[in-house]
Coordinates of C-alpha atoms in Angstrom, one line a residue:
M1 CA 0.0 0.0 0.0
A2 CA 1.2 3.5 -0.9
I3 CA 0.8 6.7 1.1
I4 CA -0.5 9.2 -1.4
N5 CA -2.5 12.4 -1.9
N6 CA -5.7 12.9 -3.9
I7 CA -3.8 13.9 -7.1
K8 CA -1.7 10.8 -7.0
A9 CA -4.9 8.8 -6.4
V10 CA -6.4 10.1 -9.6
T11 CA -3.3 9.3 -11.5
D12 CA -3.1 5.8 -10.1
A13 CA -6.8 5.1 -10.9
L14 CA -6.4 6.2 -14.5
E15 CA -3.2 4.2 -14.9
L16 CA -4.9 1.1 -13.5
A17 CA -8.0 1.5 -15.7
M18 CA -5.9 2.1 -18.8
T19 CA -3.8 -0.9 -18.1
K20 CA -6.8 -3.1 -17.5
D21 CA -8.9 -1.9 -20.5
N22 CA -7.4 -0.7 -23.8
N23 CA -10.7 1.1 -24.6
V24 CA -10.1 3.6 -21.8
I25 CA -9.1 6.9 -23.4
V26 CA -8.0 10.1 -21.5
F27 CA -8.2 13.5 -23.1
G28 CA -8.6 17.2 -22.3
E29 CA -6.7 20.5 -22.2
D30 CA -3.0 19.8 -21.7
V31 CA -3.5 16.4 -20.2
G32 CA -1.0 14.8 -22.4
T33 CA 2.2 16.7 -22.6
E34 CA 1.8 18.7 -19.3
G35 CA -0.3 16.2 -17.3
G36 CA -3.1 18.6 -16.9
V37 CA -3.3 21.9 -14.9
F38 CA -3.0 20.0 -11.6
R39 CA -0.7 17.2 -13.1
A40 CA -3.3 14.5 -12.5
T41 CA -2.5 12.8 -15.8
Q42 CA 1.3 13.2 -15.6
G43 CA 3.1 10.3 -17.2
L44 CA 0.1 8.7 -18.8
Q45 CA 0.9 9.8 -22.4
A46 CA 4.5 8.5 -22.0
K47 CA 3.2 5.1 -20.9
F48 CA 0.2 4.6 -23.1
G49 CA 0.9 6.8 -26.2
N50 CA -0.6 9.7 -28.0
N51 CA -3.7 7.8 -29.1
R52 CA -4.8 7.0 -25.6
C53 CA -3.8 10.2 -23.7
F54 CA -3.8 13.4 -25.7
N55 CA -4.4 17.1 -25.6
A56 CA -7.7 18.5 -26.9
P57 CA -8.4 22.0 -28.3
I58 CA -9.6 24.6 -25.9
S59 CA -13.3 23.9 -26.4
E60 CA -15.2 22.4 -23.4
A61 CA -18.3 22.5 -25.6
M62 CA -16.6 20.1 -27.9
F63 CA -15.1 17.8 -25.3
A64 CA -18.4 16.3 -24.1
G65 CA -19.7 15.6 -27.6
V66 CA -16.5 13.9 -28.7
G67 CA -16.6 11.8 -25.6
L68 CA -20.1 10.7 -26.3
G69 CA -19.2 9.7 -29.8
M70 CA -16.3 7.6 -28.5
A71 CA -18.6 6.0 -25.8
M72 CA -21.3 5.1 -28.3
N73 CA -18.7 3.3 -30.4
G74 CA -17.1 1.1 -27.8
L75 CA -14.5 3.3 -26.1
K76 CA -14.5 4.5 -22.5
P77 CA -13.4 8.1 -22.6
V78 CA -12.3 10.0 -19.4
V79 CA -12.7 13.6 -20.2
E80 CA -10.9 16.2 -18.1
L81 CA -12.3 19.7 -17.9
Q82 CA -9.8 22.1 -16.3
F83 CA -12.2 23.7 -13.9
E84 CA -15.9 23.2 -13.1
G85 CA -16.9 26.7 -14.0
L86 CA -15.4 26.3 -17.4
G87 CA -17.4 23.1 -17.8
L88 CA -20.7 24.9 -18.2
A89 CA -19.9 25.2 -21.9
S90 CA -20.3 21.4 -22.1
L91 CA -23.8 21.4 -20.5
Q92 CA -25.7 21.4 -23.8
N93 CA -24.2 18.1 -24.7
I94 CA -24.5 16.7 -21.2
I95 CA -28.1 17.6 -20.9
T96 CA -29.4 17.0 -24.4
N97 CA -27.4 14.1 -25.5
I98 CA -25.1 12.3 -23.0
S99 CA -27.8 12.0 -20.3
R100 CA -30.5 10.6 -22.6
I101 CA -28.8 8.6 -25.3
R102 CA -29.8 5.3 -23.7
N103 CA -33.4 6.4 -23.5
R104 CA -33.4 8.0 -26.9
S105 CA -32.0 4.9 -28.6
R106 CA -34.2 2.6 -26.5
N107 CA -31.1 1.0 -25.0
K108 CA -29.3 0.5 -28.4
Y109 CA -26.6 3.0 -27.3
S110 CA -25.2 4.0 -23.9
A111 CA -22.6 6.5 -22.7
P112 CA -20.0 4.7 -20.6
M113 CA -18.0 7.9 -20.1
V114 CA -16.5 9.9 -17.2
I115 CA -16.2 13.7 -17.1
R116 CA -13.7 14.8 -14.4
M117 CA -13.7 18.4 -13.1
P118 CA -11.8 20.2 -10.3
M119 CA -14.4 21.9 -8.1
G120 CA -14.7 24.5 -5.4
G121 CA -12.7 27.3 -4.0
G122 CA -10.0 27.7 -1.4
I123 CA -7.0 28.1 -3.7
R124 CA -7.5 31.8 -4.6
A125 CA -8.2 31.1 -8.2
L126 CA -9.6 33.3 -11.0
E127 CA -13.2 33.8 -11.9
H128 CA -14.9 30.6 -13.1
H129 CA -12.2 28.5 -11.4
S130 CA -13.9 28.2 -7.9
E131 CA -17.5 27.2 -8.6
A132 CA -19.3 24.4 -6.8
L133 CA -22.1 23.5 -9.3
E134 CA -22.9 19.9 -8.3
A135 CA -26.6 20.6 -7.9
I136 CA -26.8 21.5 -11.6
Y137 CA -25.4 18.2 -12.7
A138 CA -27.3 16.2 -10.1
H139 CA -30.6 17.7 -11.4
I140 CA -30.1 16.0 -14.8
P141 CA -31.8 12.6 -15.2
G142 CA -29.4 9.9 -16.5
I143 CA -26.3 11.5 -14.9
Q144 CA -24.4 10.2 -11.8
V145 CA -22.4 12.6 -9.7
V146 CA -19.6 11.7 -7.2
C147 CA -17.4 13.9 -5.1
P148 CA -14.6 12.1 -3.1
S149 CA -12.8 13.7 -0.2
T150 CA -10.0 11.3 0.6
P151 CA -7.3 9.6 -1.6
Y152 CA -8.9 6.2 -0.9
D153 CA -12.3 7.4 -2.0
T154 CA -10.9 9.3 -5.0
K155 CA -9.2 6.2 -6.4
G156 CA -12.1 3.8 -5.7
L157 CA -14.9 6.2 -7.0
L158 CA -13.0 7.1 -10.1
L159 CA -12.4 3.4 -10.9
A160 CA -16.1 2.7 -10.3
A161 CA -17.1 5.6 -12.5
I162 CA -14.9 4.3 -15.4
A163 CA -16.5 0.9 -14.9
S164 CA -20.0 2.3 -15.0
P165 CA -22.2 1.6 -18.1
D166 CA -23.6 5.1 -17.8
P167 CA -22.1 8.6 -17.6
V168 CA -20.5 9.8 -14.4
I169 CA -19.3 13.2 -13.4
V170 CA -16.4 13.1 -11.0
L171 CA -16.0 16.3 -9.0
E172 CA -12.5 16.7 -7.4
P173 CA -12.2 19.4 -4.7
T174 CA -9.1 21.5 -5.6
K175 CA -8.5 22.4 -2.0
L176 CA -7.9 18.8 -1.1
Y177 CA -5.7 17.8 -4.1
R178 CA -2.5 18.0 -2.0
A179 CA -4.0 18.7 1.4
F180 CA -3.1 15.4 3.0
K181 CA -2.0 11.8 2.3
Q182 CA -3.5 8.5 3.2
E183 CA -2.6 4.8 2.8
V184 CA -4.3 3.5 -0.3
P185 CA -4.2 0.0 -1.8
D186 CA -2.0 -0.4 -4.9
D187 CA -4.4 -2.8 -6.6
F188 CA -7.7 -2.2 -8.5
Y189 CA -10.7 -1.6 -6.2
T190 CA -14.0 0.2 -6.5
I191 CA -16.4 2.0 -4.1
P192 CA -20.0 1.5 -5.0
I193 CA -21.6 4.7 -6.4
G194 CA -24.4 5.8 -4.1
E195 CA -22.8 4.4 -0.9
A196 CA -22.0 7.0 1.8
Y197 CA -19.3 6.6 4.4
K198 CA -19.9 7.1 8.1
I199 CA -16.8 8.7 9.4
Q200 CA -17.8 8.5 13.0
E201 CA -20.8 7.3 15.0
G202 CA -22.8 9.7 17.3
N203 CA -26.2 10.0 19.1
D204 CA -26.9 13.8 19.3
L205 CA -26.5 15.3 15.8
T206 CA -26.2 14.0 12.2
V207 CA -23.8 16.0 10.1
V208 CA -23.9 15.3 6.3
T209 CA -21.3 16.6 4.0
Y210 CA -19.0 15.8 1.1
G211 CA -15.9 17.0 -0.7
A212 CA -13.7 19.6 1.0
Q213 CA -16.1 20.1 3.8
T214 CA -15.4 16.7 5.4
V215 CA -12.2 18.2 6.7
D216 CA -14.0 21.4 7.9
C217 CA -16.6 19.3 9.7
Q218 CA -14.0 17.0 11.4
K219 CA -12.2 20.1 12.7
A220 CA -15.5 21.7 13.9
I221 CA -16.4 18.5 15.8
A222 CA -13.1 18.6 17.6
M223 CA -13.7 22.2 18.5
L224 CA -17.2 21.4 19.8
K225 CA -15.8 19.4 22.7
E226 CA -15.1 22.7 24.6
S227 CA -18.8 23.9 24.6
H228 CA -20.6 20.5 24.4
P229 CA -18.2 17.9 25.9
N230 CA -21.0 15.3 26.2
A231 CA -22.4 15.6 22.7
T232 CA -21.6 13.0 20.1
I233 CA -21.8 13.7 16.4
E234 CA -22.5 11.3 13.6
L235 CA -20.5 12.5 10.6
I236 CA -21.5 11.1 7.2
D237 CA -19.5 11.7 4.0
L238 CA -21.9 11.3 1.1
R239 CA -19.2 10.5 -1.4
S240 CA -21.9 10.2 -4.1
I241 CA -24.2 13.1 -4.6
K242 CA -26.4 11.3 -7.2
P243 CA -27.5 8.8 -6.3
W244 CA -27.1 9.7 -2.6
D245 CA -27.3 7.3 0.3
K246 CA -30.8 8.1 1.6
K247 CA -30.9 5.0 3.7
M248 CA -27.9 5.8 5.8
V249 CA -28.9 9.5 6.3
I250 CA -32.5 8.7 7.3
E251 CA -31.4 6.0 9.7
S252 CA -29.0 8.3 11.3
V253 CA -31.5 11.2 11.7
K254 CA -34.0 8.8 13.2
K255 CA -31.4 8.0 15.8
T256 CA -30.1 11.6 16.5
G257 CA -33.2 13.6 15.8
R258 CA -31.1 16.4 14.4
L259 CA -29.5 17.2 11.0
L260 CA -27.0 19.7 9.7
V261 CA -26.0 19.6 6.0
V262 CA -22.7 21.3 5.1
H263 CA -21.4 22.2 1.6
E264 CA -19.7 25.2 0.0
A265 CA -22.1 25.5 -2.9
V266 CA -24.7 28.3 -2.7
R267 CA -27.7 27.7 -0.5
S268 CA -30.8 28.0 -2.7
F269 CA -31.9 25.0 -4.8
S270 CA -28.9 23.0 -3.6
V271 CA -28.0 19.5 -2.6
S272 CA -28.8 20.4 1.0
S273 CA -32.3 21.4 -0.1
E274 CA -32.9 17.9 -1.5
I275 CA -31.5 16.2 1.6
I276 CA -33.5 18.3 4.0
A277 CA -36.7 17.9 2.0
T278 CA -36.3 14.1 1.9
V279 CA -35.5 13.9 5.6
N280 CA -38.5 16.1 6.5
E281 CA -40.7 13.7 4.5
E282 CA -39.2 10.5 6.1
C283 CA -38.3 11.6 9.6
F284 CA -40.6 14.4 10.7
E285 CA -41.9 12.6 13.8
Y286 CA -38.3 11.9 15.0
L287 CA -37.0 15.5 14.8
R288 CA -35.8 17.2 18.0
A289 CA -34.7 20.5 16.2
P290 CA -35.3 22.2 12.9
L291 CA -33.3 20.8 10.0
S292 CA -30.4 23.0 9.3
R293 CA -27.6 23.7 6.8
C294 CA -24.3 25.5 6.6
T295 CA -23.6 26.5 3.0
G296 CA -22.2 29.2 0.7
Y297 CA -24.1 32.4 0.2
D298 CA -26.4 33.1 -2.7
V299 CA -23.8 35.3 -4.5
I300 CA -21.2 35.0 -7.2
I301 CA -18.0 33.5 -5.6
P302 CA -15.8 36.5 -4.7
Y303 CA -12.3 37.0 -6.0
D304 CA -9.4 35.9 -3.9
R305 CA -9.5 38.7 -1.3
G306 CA -13.1 38.0 -0.4
E307 CA -13.0 34.3 -0.9
G308 CA -12.5 33.6 2.8
Y309 CA -15.8 35.3 3.7
F310 CA -17.6 33.0 1.3
Q311 CA -15.9 29.7 2.1
I312 CA -17.1 27.3 4.7
S313 CA -14.8 27.2 7.7
P314 CA -14.7 25.0 10.8
K315 CA -15.8 28.0 12.8
K316 CA -18.9 28.5 10.7
V317 CA -19.8 24.8 11.0
L318 CA -19.2 24.9 14.8
V319 CA -21.6 27.8 15.2
K320 CA -24.3 25.9 13.3
M321 CA -23.8 22.7 15.3
Q322 CA -24.1 24.6 18.5
E323 CA -27.4 26.2 17.3
V324 CA -28.9 22.9 16.4
L325 CA -27.8 21.2 19.6
D326 CA -29.0 24.0 21.8
F327 CA -32.4 24.3 20.2
K328 CA -35.4 23.8 22.6
F329 CA -39.0 23.4 21.5

């Protein structure tokens, strides 16, 4: 087992998939010669050749359509978009073609393809380089969306996405690319899409999160011991945004009676909205406090000087946890 960060986990997953299946093709802006803007594909072109790992023109609108054509003809493309905000140009193909080709062709064709995108802020990037737009992709029928937080999950979910017979969008938090390392198996393994991970057990509050906010929540829980030494928090990392693990979340809220959903994307019409609505429908009689969330604000993500005001922090999560725990009917 190797001790690696999230970037190396992406590289290892792609290398394993390309070794196992000659139909796996990797392309995107600078992914061949440079290894991508974050160096996630470094060394793949040298190992597998220009036909299987190559640079594409600067046209996100084109990437998705080319990937679909490949997928319909027996290949398994892994398309890298440099940043999630730039990927909006590919939405027309994702919504109108990729997501519905199986339905449109009455199962004659499918789209076994992966679209990888760095997501979120925290690295003081330029405009369109810090968006968290997972709710847009999750809203589209026929599309699966995953967002890993650890190197182990990054490798396992990416391999599962490549193996999927249908299109998967893999969102990779930029803030976590090189944030920490973890022991990860060298061999091929997958994590089932739609299966959350319970980071820790608890009885007083369920915290549901994903991506970069798993780290913020863990830090906030450690800080909570000062004000609420006897409170125990159940922390769930969704890992998959669509489909999401309703069973685990609902069972947890029925036990704790309280829920806090944390993500950096804007608040309105978000992943937290879907989770809270579902939990309200399924767990209303179990609730001991109003369902709550800690999210980004409904504004355009600020430039680097103001980014810290927008970003989720352990302190913000701590305050929301205290509010939910202290609520009295």
